[in-house]
């Protein structure tokens, strides 16, 4: 991977900034059904409003604008607009056949924006992270309370879907593959298996970020793992980073990041929500509030990569970037 050397060099020098929420920013455009469809899908037989990944094909200028706002705010790493870019998730819109196209074009949009900002300031290279969401199926749990042995998806089906997504993300110019918002580690293992296959087939080493999500105050993922168990489950691969995102605000995430920081030989990432959602599903935490909470991460030396998830905006990312620039990155542990 041509930018890997720059990426590892940057990580050794400073805390890298990941971007914030794509969905939060897209809500500002107030796109309706016809905006999602664009010209290409104006006669599509099924509703498509809400399929944000599709906007990479029908409203690419909006996706590029969002990326550039985050780059302007100081982001080093930009996520592609592909959180639901698998055949499994796209089945909701009957758009399974578009998966390669969606991921390829999304990666190209992010690549173009990053290259533009790297050219402006070569001392601050920008990187594209191909976003790989968890899908809307779980391999570990039954969706039917009356049939606990039932599974809505198999490991092999997940592997095939993830591999197709990853191929397109790499072809479109991603520097990193980011397996994120992991609520079921078995799903993540299928993605990691697919990525490992691609590394062998293409003869390349892909920087892989893995980010789980702690779903509630019990400190466990949805499939029941503690932070430490999650780390152990994904540590068989040589990862770039391991971390947590979504579900919780910055202060609630601290103890779980401590677990990772003290036990992991990889870089540690975090991109929390802007607090917890209010009664209307909105996120109230201001950029200043969030930066104040993240100060604990850097004072304790817990992180190497920091960004924002649900409810975060370029203003949040700028406040975080302004804060962490004065702190050194977490030092990697060496385990014998």
mmCIF file with all atom_site columns, C-alpha atoms in Angstrom, residues 103-180:
data_model
loop_
_atom_site.group_PDB
_atom_site.id
_atom_site.type_symbol
_atom_site.label_atom_id
_atom_site.label_alt_id
_atom_site.label_comp_id
_atom_site.label_asym_id
_atom_site.label_entity_id
_atom_site.label_seq_id
_atom_site.pdbx_PDB_ins_code
_atom_site.Cartn_x
_atom_site.Cartn_y
_atom_site.Cartn_z
_atom_site.occupancy
_atom_site.B_iso_or_equiv
_atom_site.pdbx_formal_charge
_atom_site.auth_seq_id
_atom_site.auth_comp_id
_atom_site.auth_asym_id
_atom_site.auth_atom_id
_atom_site.pdbx_PDB_model_num
ATOM 1  C CA . UNK A 1 103 ? -17.771 1.405   -2.653 1.00 0.00 ? 103 UNK A CA 1
ATOM 2  C CA . UNK A 1 104 ? -15.494 2.203   -5.571 1.00 0.00 ? 104 UNK A CA 1
ATOM 3  C CA . UNK A 1 105 ? -17.030 5.634   -6.198 1.00 0.00 ? 105 UNK A CA 1
ATOM 4  C CA . UNK A 1 106 ? -17.139 6.460   -2.471 1.00 0.00 ? 106 UNK A CA 1
ATOM 5  C CA . UNK A 1 107 ? -13.447 5.659   -2.120 1.00 0.00 ? 107 UNK A CA 1
ATOM 6  C CA . UNK A 1 108 ? -12.650 7.751   -5.202 1.00 0.00 ? 108 UNK A CA 1
ATOM 7  C CA . UNK A 1 109 ? -14.488 10.788  -3.789 1.00 0.00 ? 109 UNK A CA 1
ATOM 8  C CA . UNK A 1 110 ? -12.606 10.525  -0.485 1.00 0.00 ? 110 UNK A CA 1
ATOM 9  C CA . UNK A 1 111 ? -9.306  9.914   -2.290 1.00 0.00 ? 111 UNK A CA 1
ATOM 10 C CA . UNK A 1 112 ? -9.737  13.037  -4.422 1.00 0.00 ? 112 UNK A CA 1
ATOM 11 C CA . UNK A 1 113 ? -10.486 15.207  -1.384 1.00 0.00 ? 113 UNK A CA 1
ATOM 12 C CA . UNK A 1 114 ? -7.551  13.805  0.607  1.00 0.00 ? 114 UNK A CA 1
ATOM 13 C CA . UNK A 1 115 ? -5.102  14.213  -2.275 1.00 0.00 ? 115 UNK A CA 1
ATOM 14 C CA . UNK A 1 116 ? -6.187  17.821  -2.699 1.00 0.00 ? 116 UNK A CA 1
ATOM 15 C CA . UNK A 1 117 ? -5.447  18.616  0.957  1.00 0.00 ? 117 UNK A CA 1
ATOM 16 C CA . UNK A 1 118 ? -2.201  16.648  1.014  1.00 0.00 ? 118 UNK A CA 1
ATOM 17 C CA . UNK A 1 119 ? -1.035  18.656  -2.025 1.00 0.00 ? 119 UNK A CA 1
ATOM 18 C CA . UNK A 1 120 ? -1.775  21.894  -0.122 1.00 0.00 ? 120 UNK A CA 1
ATOM 19 C CA . UNK A 1 121 ? 0.270   20.743  2.862  1.00 0.00 ? 121 UNK A CA 1
ATOM 20 C CA . UNK A 1 122 ? 2.566   17.766  2.119  1.00 0.00 ? 122 UNK A CA 1
ATOM 21 C CA . UNK A 1 123 ? 3.783   17.761  5.742  1.00 0.00 ? 123 UNK A CA 1
ATOM 22 C CA . UNK A 1 124 ? 0.283   16.691  6.804  1.00 0.00 ? 124 UNK A CA 1
ATOM 23 C CA . UNK A 1 125 ? -0.636  13.758  4.540  1.00 0.00 ? 125 UNK A CA 1
ATOM 24 C CA . UNK A 1 126 ? -4.326  12.774  4.548  1.00 0.00 ? 126 UNK A CA 1
ATOM 25 C CA . UNK A 1 127 ? -5.499  9.173   4.423  1.00 0.00 ? 127 UNK A CA 1
ATOM 26 C CA . UNK A 1 128 ? -8.641  7.381   3.232  1.00 0.00 ? 128 UNK A CA 1
ATOM 27 C CA . UNK A 1 129 ? -10.203 4.763   5.517  1.00 0.00 ? 129 UNK A CA 1
ATOM 28 C CA . UNK A 1 130 ? -12.606 2.418   3.761  1.00 0.00 ? 130 UNK A CA 1
ATOM 29 C CA . UNK A 1 131 ? -15.574 2.202   6.138  1.00 0.00 ? 131 UNK A CA 1
ATOM 30 C CA . UNK A 1 132 ? -16.911 -1.331  6.689  1.00 0.00 ? 132 UNK A CA 1
ATOM 31 C CA . UNK A 1 133 ? -20.017 -1.355  8.880  1.00 0.00 ? 133 UNK A CA 1
ATOM 32 C CA . UNK A 1 134 ? -21.351 -4.340  10.848 1.00 0.00 ? 134 UNK A CA 1
ATOM 33 C CA . UNK A 1 135 ? -24.329 -5.103  8.515  1.00 0.00 ? 135 UNK A CA 1
ATOM 34 C CA . UNK A 1 136 ? -27.854 -5.452  9.891  1.00 0.00 ? 136 UNK A CA 1
ATOM 35 C CA . UNK A 1 137 ? -27.459 -9.163  10.651 1.00 0.00 ? 137 UNK A CA 1
ATOM 36 C CA . UNK A 1 138 ? -25.650 -10.907 13.479 1.00 0.00 ? 138 UNK A CA 1
ATOM 37 C CA . UNK A 1 139 ? -23.807 -14.216 13.221 1.00 0.00 ? 139 UNK A CA 1
ATOM 38 C CA . UNK A 1 140 ? -23.727 -14.841 16.989 1.00 0.00 ? 140 UNK A CA 1
ATOM 39 C CA . UNK A 1 141 ? -27.306 -14.194 18.050 1.00 0.00 ? 141 UNK A CA 1
ATOM 40 C CA . UNK A 1 142 ? -30.727 -15.386 16.984 1.00 0.00 ? 142 UNK A CA 1
ATOM 41 C CA . UNK A 1 143 ? -33.226 -12.722 15.885 1.00 0.00 ? 143 UNK A CA 1
ATOM 42 C CA . UNK A 1 144 ? -36.004 -15.097 16.985 1.00 0.00 ? 144 UNK A CA 1
ATOM 43 C CA . UNK A 1 145 ? -36.488 -15.390 20.755 1.00 0.00 ? 145 UNK A CA 1
ATOM 44 C CA . UNK A 1 146 ? -38.431 -18.608 20.230 1.00 0.00 ? 146 UNK A CA 1
ATOM 45 C CA . UNK A 1 147 ? -35.577 -20.242 18.310 1.00 0.00 ? 147 UNK A CA 1
ATOM 46 C CA . UNK A 1 148 ? -32.253 -19.409 19.960 1.00 0.00 ? 148 UNK A CA 1
ATOM 47 C CA . UNK A 1 149 ? -30.332 -21.674 17.584 1.00 0.00 ? 149 UNK A CA 1
ATOM 48 C CA . UNK A 1 150 ? -31.510 -19.834 14.475 1.00 0.00 ? 150 UNK A CA 1
ATOM 49 C CA . UNK A 1 151 ? -29.111 -17.515 12.623 1.00 0.00 ? 151 UNK A CA 1
ATOM 50 C CA . UNK A 1 152 ? -30.132 -14.976 9.967  1.00 0.00 ? 152 UNK A CA 1
ATOM 51 C CA . UNK A 1 153 ? -26.650 -15.046 8.374  1.00 0.00 ? 153 UNK A CA 1
ATOM 52 C CA . UNK A 1 154 ? -23.677 -17.403 8.143  1.00 0.00 ? 154 UNK A CA 1
ATOM 53 C CA . UNK A 1 155 ? -19.980 -16.679 8.530  1.00 0.00 ? 155 UNK A CA 1
ATOM 54 C CA . UNK A 1 156 ? -19.429 -17.617 4.886  1.00 0.00 ? 156 UNK A CA 1
ATOM 55 C CA . UNK A 1 157 ? -22.147 -15.257 3.636  1.00 0.00 ? 157 UNK A CA 1
ATOM 56 C CA . UNK A 1 158 ? -20.550 -12.443 5.633  1.00 0.00 ? 158 UNK A CA 1
ATOM 57 C CA . UNK A 1 159 ? -17.065 -13.288 4.345  1.00 0.00 ? 159 UNK A CA 1
ATOM 58 C CA . UNK A 1 160 ? -18.202 -13.168 0.716  1.00 0.00 ? 160 UNK A CA 1
ATOM 59 C CA . UNK A 1 161 ? -20.062 -9.865  1.205  1.00 0.00 ? 161 UNK A CA 1
ATOM 60 C CA . UNK A 1 162 ? -17.200 -8.202  3.067  1.00 0.00 ? 162 UNK A CA 1
ATOM 61 C CA . UNK A 1 163 ? -14.648 -9.364  0.518  1.00 0.00 ? 163 UNK A CA 1
ATOM 62 C CA . UNK A 1 164 ? -16.610 -7.780  -2.324 1.00 0.00 ? 164 UNK A CA 1
ATOM 63 C CA . UNK A 1 165 ? -16.842 -4.521  -0.396 1.00 0.00 ? 165 UNK A CA 1
ATOM 64 C CA . UNK A 1 166 ? -13.139 -4.511  0.500  1.00 0.00 ? 166 UNK A CA 1
ATOM 65 C CA . UNK A 1 167 ? -12.023 -5.180  -3.075 1.00 0.00 ? 167 UNK A CA 1
ATOM 66 C CA . UNK A 1 168 ? -13.947 -2.125  -4.293 1.00 0.00 ? 168 UNK A CA 1
ATOM 67 C CA . UNK A 1 169 ? -12.701 0.067   -1.440 1.00 0.00 ? 169 UNK A CA 1
ATOM 68 C CA . UNK A 1 170 ? -9.096  -0.844  -2.255 1.00 0.00 ? 170 UNK A CA 1
ATOM 69 C CA . UNK A 1 171 ? -9.612  -0.402  -5.998 1.00 0.00 ? 171 UNK A CA 1
ATOM 70 C CA . UNK A 1 172 ? -11.073 3.052   -5.352 1.00 0.00 ? 172 UNK A CA 1
ATOM 71 C CA . UNK A 1 173 ? -7.974  4.191   -3.459 1.00 0.00 ? 173 UNK A CA 1
ATOM 72 C CA . UNK A 1 174 ? -8.429  3.439   0.259  1.00 0.00 ? 174 UNK A CA 1
ATOM 73 C CA . UNK A 1 175 ? -5.249  3.498   2.363  1.00 0.00 ? 175 UNK A CA 1
ATOM 74 C CA . UNK A 1 176 ? -6.823  1.757   5.351  1.00 0.00 ? 176 UNK A CA 1
ATOM 75 C CA . UNK A 1 177 ? -9.699  -0.680  5.841  1.00 0.00 ? 177 UNK A CA 1
ATOM 76 C CA . UNK A 1 178 ? -11.778 0.202   8.911  1.00 0.00 ? 178 UNK A CA 1
ATOM 77 C CA . UNK A 1 179 ? -13.989 -2.551  10.352 1.00 0.00 ? 179 UNK A CA 1
ATOM 78 C CA . UNK A 1 180 ? -16.183 -0.430  12.590 1.00 0.00 ? 180 UNK A CA 1
#
